[in-house]
JSON list of C-alpha atoms in Angstrom, two decimals:
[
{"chain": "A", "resi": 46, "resn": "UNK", "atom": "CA", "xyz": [109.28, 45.80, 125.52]},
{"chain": "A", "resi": 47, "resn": "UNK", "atom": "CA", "xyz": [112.29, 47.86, 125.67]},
{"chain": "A", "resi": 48, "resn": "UNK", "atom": "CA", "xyz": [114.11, 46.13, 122.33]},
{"chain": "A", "resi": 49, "resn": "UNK", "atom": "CA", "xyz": [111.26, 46.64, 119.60]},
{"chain": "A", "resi": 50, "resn": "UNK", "atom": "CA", "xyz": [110.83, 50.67, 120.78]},
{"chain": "A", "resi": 51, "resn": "UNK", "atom": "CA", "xyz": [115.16, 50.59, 120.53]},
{"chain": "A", "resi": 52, "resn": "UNK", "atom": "CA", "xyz": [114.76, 48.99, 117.10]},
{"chain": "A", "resi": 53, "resn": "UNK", "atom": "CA", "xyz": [112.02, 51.58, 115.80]},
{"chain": "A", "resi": 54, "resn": "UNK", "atom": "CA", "xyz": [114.03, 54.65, 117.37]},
{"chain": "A", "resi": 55, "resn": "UNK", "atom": "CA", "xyz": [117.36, 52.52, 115.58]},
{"chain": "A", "resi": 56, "resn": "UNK", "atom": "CA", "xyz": [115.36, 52.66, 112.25]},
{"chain": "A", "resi": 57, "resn": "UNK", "atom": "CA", "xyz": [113.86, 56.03, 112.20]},
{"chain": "A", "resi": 58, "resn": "UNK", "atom": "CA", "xyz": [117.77, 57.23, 113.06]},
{"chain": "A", "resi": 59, "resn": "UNK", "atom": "CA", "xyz": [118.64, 55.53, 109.87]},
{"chain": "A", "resi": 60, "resn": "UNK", "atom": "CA", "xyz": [116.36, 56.71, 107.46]},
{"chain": "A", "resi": 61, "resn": "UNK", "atom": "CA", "xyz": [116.78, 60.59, 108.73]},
{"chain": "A", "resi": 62, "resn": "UNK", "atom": "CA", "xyz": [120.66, 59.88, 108.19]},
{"chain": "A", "resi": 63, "resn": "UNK", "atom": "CA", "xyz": [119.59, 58.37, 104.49]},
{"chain": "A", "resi": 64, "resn": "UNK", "atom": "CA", "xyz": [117.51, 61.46, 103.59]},
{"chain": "A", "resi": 65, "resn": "UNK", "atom": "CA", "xyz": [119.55, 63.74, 105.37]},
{"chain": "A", "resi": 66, "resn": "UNK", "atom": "CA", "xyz": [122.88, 62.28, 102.58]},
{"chain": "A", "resi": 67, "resn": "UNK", "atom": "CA", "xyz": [119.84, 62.72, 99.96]},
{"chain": "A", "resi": 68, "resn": "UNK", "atom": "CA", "xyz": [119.22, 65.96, 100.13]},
{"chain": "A", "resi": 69, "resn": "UNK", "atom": "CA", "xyz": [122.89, 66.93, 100.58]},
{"chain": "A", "resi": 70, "resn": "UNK", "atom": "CA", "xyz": [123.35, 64.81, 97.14]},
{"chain": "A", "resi": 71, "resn": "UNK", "atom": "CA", "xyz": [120.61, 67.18, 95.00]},
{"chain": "A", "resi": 72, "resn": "UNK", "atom": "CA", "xyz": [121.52, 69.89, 96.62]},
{"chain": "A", "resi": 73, "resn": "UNK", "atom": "CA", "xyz": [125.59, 69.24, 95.57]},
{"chain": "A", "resi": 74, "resn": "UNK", "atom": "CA", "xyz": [123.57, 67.96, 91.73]},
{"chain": "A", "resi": 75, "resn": "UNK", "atom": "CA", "xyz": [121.59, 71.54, 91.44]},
{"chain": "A", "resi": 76, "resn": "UNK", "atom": "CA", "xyz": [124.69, 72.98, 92.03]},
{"chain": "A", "resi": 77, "resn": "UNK", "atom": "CA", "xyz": [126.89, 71.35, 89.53]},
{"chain": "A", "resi": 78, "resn": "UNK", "atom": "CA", "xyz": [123.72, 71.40, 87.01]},
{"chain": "A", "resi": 79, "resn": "UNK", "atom": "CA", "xyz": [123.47, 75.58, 87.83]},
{"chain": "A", "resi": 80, "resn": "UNK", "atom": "CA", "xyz": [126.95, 75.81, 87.28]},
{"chain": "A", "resi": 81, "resn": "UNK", "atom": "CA", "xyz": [126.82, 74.13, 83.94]},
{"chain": "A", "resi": 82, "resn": "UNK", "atom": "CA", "xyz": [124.21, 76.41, 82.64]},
{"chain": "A", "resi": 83, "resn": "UNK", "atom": "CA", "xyz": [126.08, 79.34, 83.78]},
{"chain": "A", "resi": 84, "resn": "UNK", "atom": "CA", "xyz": [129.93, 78.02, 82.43]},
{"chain": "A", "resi": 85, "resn": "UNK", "atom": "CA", "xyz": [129.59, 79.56, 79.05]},
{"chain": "A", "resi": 86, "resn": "UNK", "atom": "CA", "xyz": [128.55, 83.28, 79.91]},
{"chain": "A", "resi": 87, "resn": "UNK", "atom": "CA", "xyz": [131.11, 82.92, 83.17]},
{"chain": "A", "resi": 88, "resn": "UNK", "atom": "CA", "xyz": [133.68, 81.90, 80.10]},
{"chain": "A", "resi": 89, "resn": "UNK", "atom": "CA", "xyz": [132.86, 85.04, 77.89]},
{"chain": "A", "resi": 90, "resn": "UNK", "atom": "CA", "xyz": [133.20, 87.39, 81.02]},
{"chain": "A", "resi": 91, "resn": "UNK", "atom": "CA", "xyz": [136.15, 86.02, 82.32]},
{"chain": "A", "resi": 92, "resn": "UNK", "atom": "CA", "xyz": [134.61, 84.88, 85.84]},
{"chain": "A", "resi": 93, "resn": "UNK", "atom": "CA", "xyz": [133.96, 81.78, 87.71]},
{"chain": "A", "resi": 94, "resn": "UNK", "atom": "CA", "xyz": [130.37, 80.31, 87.72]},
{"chain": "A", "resi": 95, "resn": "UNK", "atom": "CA", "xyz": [129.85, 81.03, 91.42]},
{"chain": "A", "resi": 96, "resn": "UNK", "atom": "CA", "xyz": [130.92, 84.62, 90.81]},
{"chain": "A", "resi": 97, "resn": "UNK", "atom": "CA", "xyz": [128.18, 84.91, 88.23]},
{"chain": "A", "resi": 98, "resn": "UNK", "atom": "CA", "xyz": [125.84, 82.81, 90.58]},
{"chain": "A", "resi": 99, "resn": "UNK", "atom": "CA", "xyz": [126.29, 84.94, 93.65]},
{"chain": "A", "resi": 100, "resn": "UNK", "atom": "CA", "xyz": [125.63, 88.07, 91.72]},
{"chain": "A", "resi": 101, "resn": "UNK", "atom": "CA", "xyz": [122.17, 86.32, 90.68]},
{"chain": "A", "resi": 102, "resn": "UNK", "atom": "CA", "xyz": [121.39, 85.55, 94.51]},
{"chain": "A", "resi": 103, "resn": "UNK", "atom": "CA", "xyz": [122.31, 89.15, 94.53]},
{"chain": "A", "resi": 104, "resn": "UNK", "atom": "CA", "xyz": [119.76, 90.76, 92.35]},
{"chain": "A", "resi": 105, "resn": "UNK", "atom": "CA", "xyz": [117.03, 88.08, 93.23]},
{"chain": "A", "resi": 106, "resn": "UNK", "atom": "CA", "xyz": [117.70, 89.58, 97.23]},
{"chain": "A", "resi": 107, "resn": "UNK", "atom": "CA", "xyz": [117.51, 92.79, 96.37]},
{"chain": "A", "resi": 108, "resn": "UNK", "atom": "CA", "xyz": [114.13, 92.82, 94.02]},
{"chain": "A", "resi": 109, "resn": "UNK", "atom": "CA", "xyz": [112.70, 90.56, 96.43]},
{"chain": "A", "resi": 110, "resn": "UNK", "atom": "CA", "xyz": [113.79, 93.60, 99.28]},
{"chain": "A", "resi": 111, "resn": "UNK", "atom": "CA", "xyz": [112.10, 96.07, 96.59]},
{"chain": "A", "resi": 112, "resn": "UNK", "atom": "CA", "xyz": [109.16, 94.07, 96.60]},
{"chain": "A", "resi": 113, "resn": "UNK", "atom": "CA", "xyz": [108.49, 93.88, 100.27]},
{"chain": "A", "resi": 114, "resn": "UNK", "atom": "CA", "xyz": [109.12, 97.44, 100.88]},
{"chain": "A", "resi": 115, "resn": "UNK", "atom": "CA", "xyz": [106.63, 98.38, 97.97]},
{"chain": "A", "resi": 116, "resn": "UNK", "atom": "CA", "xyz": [103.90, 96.11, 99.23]},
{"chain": "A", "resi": 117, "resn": "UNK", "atom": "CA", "xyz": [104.40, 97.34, 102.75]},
{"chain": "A", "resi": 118, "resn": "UNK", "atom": "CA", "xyz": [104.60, 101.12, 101.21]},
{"chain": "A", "resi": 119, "resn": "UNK", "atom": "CA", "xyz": [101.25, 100.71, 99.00]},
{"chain": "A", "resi": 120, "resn": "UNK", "atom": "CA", "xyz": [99.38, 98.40, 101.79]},
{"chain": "A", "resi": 121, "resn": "UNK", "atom": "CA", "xyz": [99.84, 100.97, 104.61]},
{"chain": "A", "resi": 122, "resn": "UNK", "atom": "CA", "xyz": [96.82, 102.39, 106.46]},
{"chain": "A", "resi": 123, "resn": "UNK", "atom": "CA", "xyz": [95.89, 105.62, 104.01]},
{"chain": "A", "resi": 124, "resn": "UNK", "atom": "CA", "xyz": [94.24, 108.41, 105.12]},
{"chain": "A", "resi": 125, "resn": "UNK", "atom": "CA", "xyz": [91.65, 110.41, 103.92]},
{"chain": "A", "resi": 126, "resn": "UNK", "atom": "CA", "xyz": [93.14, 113.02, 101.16]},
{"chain": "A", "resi": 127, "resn": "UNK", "atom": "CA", "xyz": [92.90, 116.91, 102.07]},
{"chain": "A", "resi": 128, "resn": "UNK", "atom": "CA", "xyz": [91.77, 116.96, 105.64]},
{"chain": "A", "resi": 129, "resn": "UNK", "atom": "CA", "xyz": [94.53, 114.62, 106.86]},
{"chain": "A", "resi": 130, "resn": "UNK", "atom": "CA", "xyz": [97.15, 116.51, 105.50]},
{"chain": "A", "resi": 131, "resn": "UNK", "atom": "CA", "xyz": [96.29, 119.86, 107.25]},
{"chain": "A", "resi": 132, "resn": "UNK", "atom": "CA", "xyz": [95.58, 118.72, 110.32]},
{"chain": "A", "resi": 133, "resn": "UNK", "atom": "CA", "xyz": [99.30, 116.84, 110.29]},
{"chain": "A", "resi": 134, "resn": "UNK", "atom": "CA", "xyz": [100.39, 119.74, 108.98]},
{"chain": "A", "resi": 135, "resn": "UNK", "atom": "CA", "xyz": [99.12, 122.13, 111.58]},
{"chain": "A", "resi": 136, "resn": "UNK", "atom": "CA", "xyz": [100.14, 119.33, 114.51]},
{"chain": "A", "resi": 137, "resn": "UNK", "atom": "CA", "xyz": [103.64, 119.14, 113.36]},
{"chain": "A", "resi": 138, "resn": "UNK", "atom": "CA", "xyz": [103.48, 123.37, 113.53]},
{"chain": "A", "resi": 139, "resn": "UNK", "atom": "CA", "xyz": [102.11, 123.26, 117.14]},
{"chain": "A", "resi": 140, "resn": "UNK", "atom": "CA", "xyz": [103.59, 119.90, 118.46]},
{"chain": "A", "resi": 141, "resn": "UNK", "atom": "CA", "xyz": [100.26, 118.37, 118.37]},
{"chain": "A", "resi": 142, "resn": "UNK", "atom": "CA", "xyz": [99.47, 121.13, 120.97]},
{"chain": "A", "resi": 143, "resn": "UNK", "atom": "CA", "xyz": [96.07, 122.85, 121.25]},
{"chain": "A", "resi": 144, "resn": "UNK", "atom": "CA", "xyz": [95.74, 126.02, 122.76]},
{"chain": "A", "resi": 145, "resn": "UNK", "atom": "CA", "xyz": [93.01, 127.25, 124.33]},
{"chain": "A", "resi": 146, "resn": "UNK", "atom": "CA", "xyz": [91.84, 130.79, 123.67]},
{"chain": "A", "resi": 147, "resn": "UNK", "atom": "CA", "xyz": [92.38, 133.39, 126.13]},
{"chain": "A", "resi": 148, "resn": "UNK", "atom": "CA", "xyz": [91.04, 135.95, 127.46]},
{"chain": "A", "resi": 149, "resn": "UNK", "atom": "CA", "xyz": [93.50, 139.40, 127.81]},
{"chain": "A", "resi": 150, "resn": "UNK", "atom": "CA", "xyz": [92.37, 142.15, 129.70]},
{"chain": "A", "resi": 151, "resn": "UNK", "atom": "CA", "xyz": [95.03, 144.91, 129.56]},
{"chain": "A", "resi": 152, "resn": "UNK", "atom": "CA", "xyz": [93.08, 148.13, 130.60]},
{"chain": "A", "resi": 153, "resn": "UNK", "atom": "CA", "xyz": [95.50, 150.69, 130.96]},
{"chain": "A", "resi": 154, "resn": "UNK", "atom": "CA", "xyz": [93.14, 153.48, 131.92]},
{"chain": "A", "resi": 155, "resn": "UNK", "atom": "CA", "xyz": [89.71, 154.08, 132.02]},
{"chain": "A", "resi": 156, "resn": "UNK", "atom": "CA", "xyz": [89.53, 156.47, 129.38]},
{"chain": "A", "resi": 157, "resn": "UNK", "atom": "CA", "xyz": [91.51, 153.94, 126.53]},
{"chain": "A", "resi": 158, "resn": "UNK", "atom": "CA", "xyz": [89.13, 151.41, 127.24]},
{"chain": "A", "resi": 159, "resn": "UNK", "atom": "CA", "xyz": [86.98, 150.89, 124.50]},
{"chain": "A", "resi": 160, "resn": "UNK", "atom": "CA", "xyz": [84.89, 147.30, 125.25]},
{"chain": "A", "resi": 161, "resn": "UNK", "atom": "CA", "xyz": [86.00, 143.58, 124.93]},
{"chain": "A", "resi": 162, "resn": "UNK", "atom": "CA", "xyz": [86.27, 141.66, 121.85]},
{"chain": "A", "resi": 163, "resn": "UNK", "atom": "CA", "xyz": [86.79, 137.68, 122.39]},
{"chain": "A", "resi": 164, "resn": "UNK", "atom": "CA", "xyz": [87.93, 136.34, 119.10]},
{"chain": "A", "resi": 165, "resn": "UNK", "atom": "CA", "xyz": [89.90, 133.27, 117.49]},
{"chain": "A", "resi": 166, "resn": "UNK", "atom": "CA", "xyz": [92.61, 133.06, 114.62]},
{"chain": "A", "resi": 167, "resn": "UNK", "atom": "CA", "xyz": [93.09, 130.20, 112.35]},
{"chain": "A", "resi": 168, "resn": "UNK", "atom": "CA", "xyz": [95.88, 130.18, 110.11]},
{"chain": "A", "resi": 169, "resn": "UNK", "atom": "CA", "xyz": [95.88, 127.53, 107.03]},
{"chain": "A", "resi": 170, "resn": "UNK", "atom": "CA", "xyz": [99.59, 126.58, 105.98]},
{"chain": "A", "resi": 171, "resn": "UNK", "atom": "CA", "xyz": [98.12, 124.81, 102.78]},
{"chain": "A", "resi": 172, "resn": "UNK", "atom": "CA", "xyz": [96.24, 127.89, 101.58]},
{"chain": "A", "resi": 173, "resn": "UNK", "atom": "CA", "xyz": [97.99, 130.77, 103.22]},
{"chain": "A", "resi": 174, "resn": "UNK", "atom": "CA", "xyz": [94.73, 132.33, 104.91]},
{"chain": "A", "resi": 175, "resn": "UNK", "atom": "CA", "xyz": [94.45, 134.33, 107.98]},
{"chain": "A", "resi": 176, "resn": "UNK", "atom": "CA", "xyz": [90.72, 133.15, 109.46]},
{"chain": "A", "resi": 177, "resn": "UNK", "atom": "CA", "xyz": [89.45, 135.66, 112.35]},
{"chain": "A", "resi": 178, "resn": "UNK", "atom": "CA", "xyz": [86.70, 134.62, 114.14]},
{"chain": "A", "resi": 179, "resn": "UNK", "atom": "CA", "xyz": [84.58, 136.88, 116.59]},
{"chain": "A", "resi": 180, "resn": "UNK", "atom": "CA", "xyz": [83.00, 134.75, 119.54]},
{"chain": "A", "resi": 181, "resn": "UNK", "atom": "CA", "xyz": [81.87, 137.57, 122.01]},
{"chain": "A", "resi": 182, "resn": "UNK", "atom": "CA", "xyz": [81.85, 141.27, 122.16]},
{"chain": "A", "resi": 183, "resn": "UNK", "atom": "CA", "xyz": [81.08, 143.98, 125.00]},
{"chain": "A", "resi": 184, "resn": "UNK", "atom": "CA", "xyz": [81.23, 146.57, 126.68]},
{"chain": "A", "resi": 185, "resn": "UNK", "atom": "CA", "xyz": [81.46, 148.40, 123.04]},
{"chain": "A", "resi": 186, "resn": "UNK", "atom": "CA", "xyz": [80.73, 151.87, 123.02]},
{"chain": "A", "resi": 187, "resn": "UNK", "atom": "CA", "xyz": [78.43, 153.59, 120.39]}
]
């Protein structure tokens, strides 16, 4: 049983080695043939063909680069426009930080106290504005 399996393993060995010398010929053919095409502009120039070659791998790299980073660049998750925008805006201002309003009570006598006023202030970076907000008032006096 042993020789016929030794004899198929033999004979797939073979015919890897056969197409492995194939595709070394075409690829040794494609480059002679490329080089052929590119002989009579490497001639005007003054450079070898494989100069002139390598500088086309060159600029075919690079515009294929170009072309991944644009597809990547225009494909990208987009957010809404306007309200995105601020609100990254006003994170990057704050650290992403929110602050919660609070509450000062300086009384420095009884006669300078004049009530309590809780507000809130909103600045807008885009638009310039200055947005006060009153929540709660007391102890106001007439």
């Amino acid at each position: 049983m042993s020789g016929p399996r030794m004899r198929f393993r033999r004979d797939v060995m073979e015919d890897m080695k056969e197409a492995e010398h194939k595709v070394e010929e075409e690829i040794v053919h494609l480059e002679e043939k490329a080089e052929d095409i590119v002989a009579p502009a490497a001639k005007k120039v003054g450079m070898e063909p494989w100069m002139i070659l390598a500088i086309i791998a060159g600029i075919v790299l690079v515009l294929i680069g170009v072309g991944i980073w644009c597809i990547w660049r225009f494909c990208k998750k987009k957010r809404p426009k306007g309200q995105a925008e601020q609100e990254d805006d006003e994170k990057d201002l704050v650290n992403n930080e929110e602050e919660v309003a609070e509450e000062i009570e300086e009384t420095k006598g009884e006669d300078d106290f004049k009530g309590k006023i809780h507000y809130k202030l909103e600045y807008d970076f885009t638009t310039q504005e200055l947005k006060v907000t009153v929540i709660e008032c007391s102890d106001l006096p007439p």
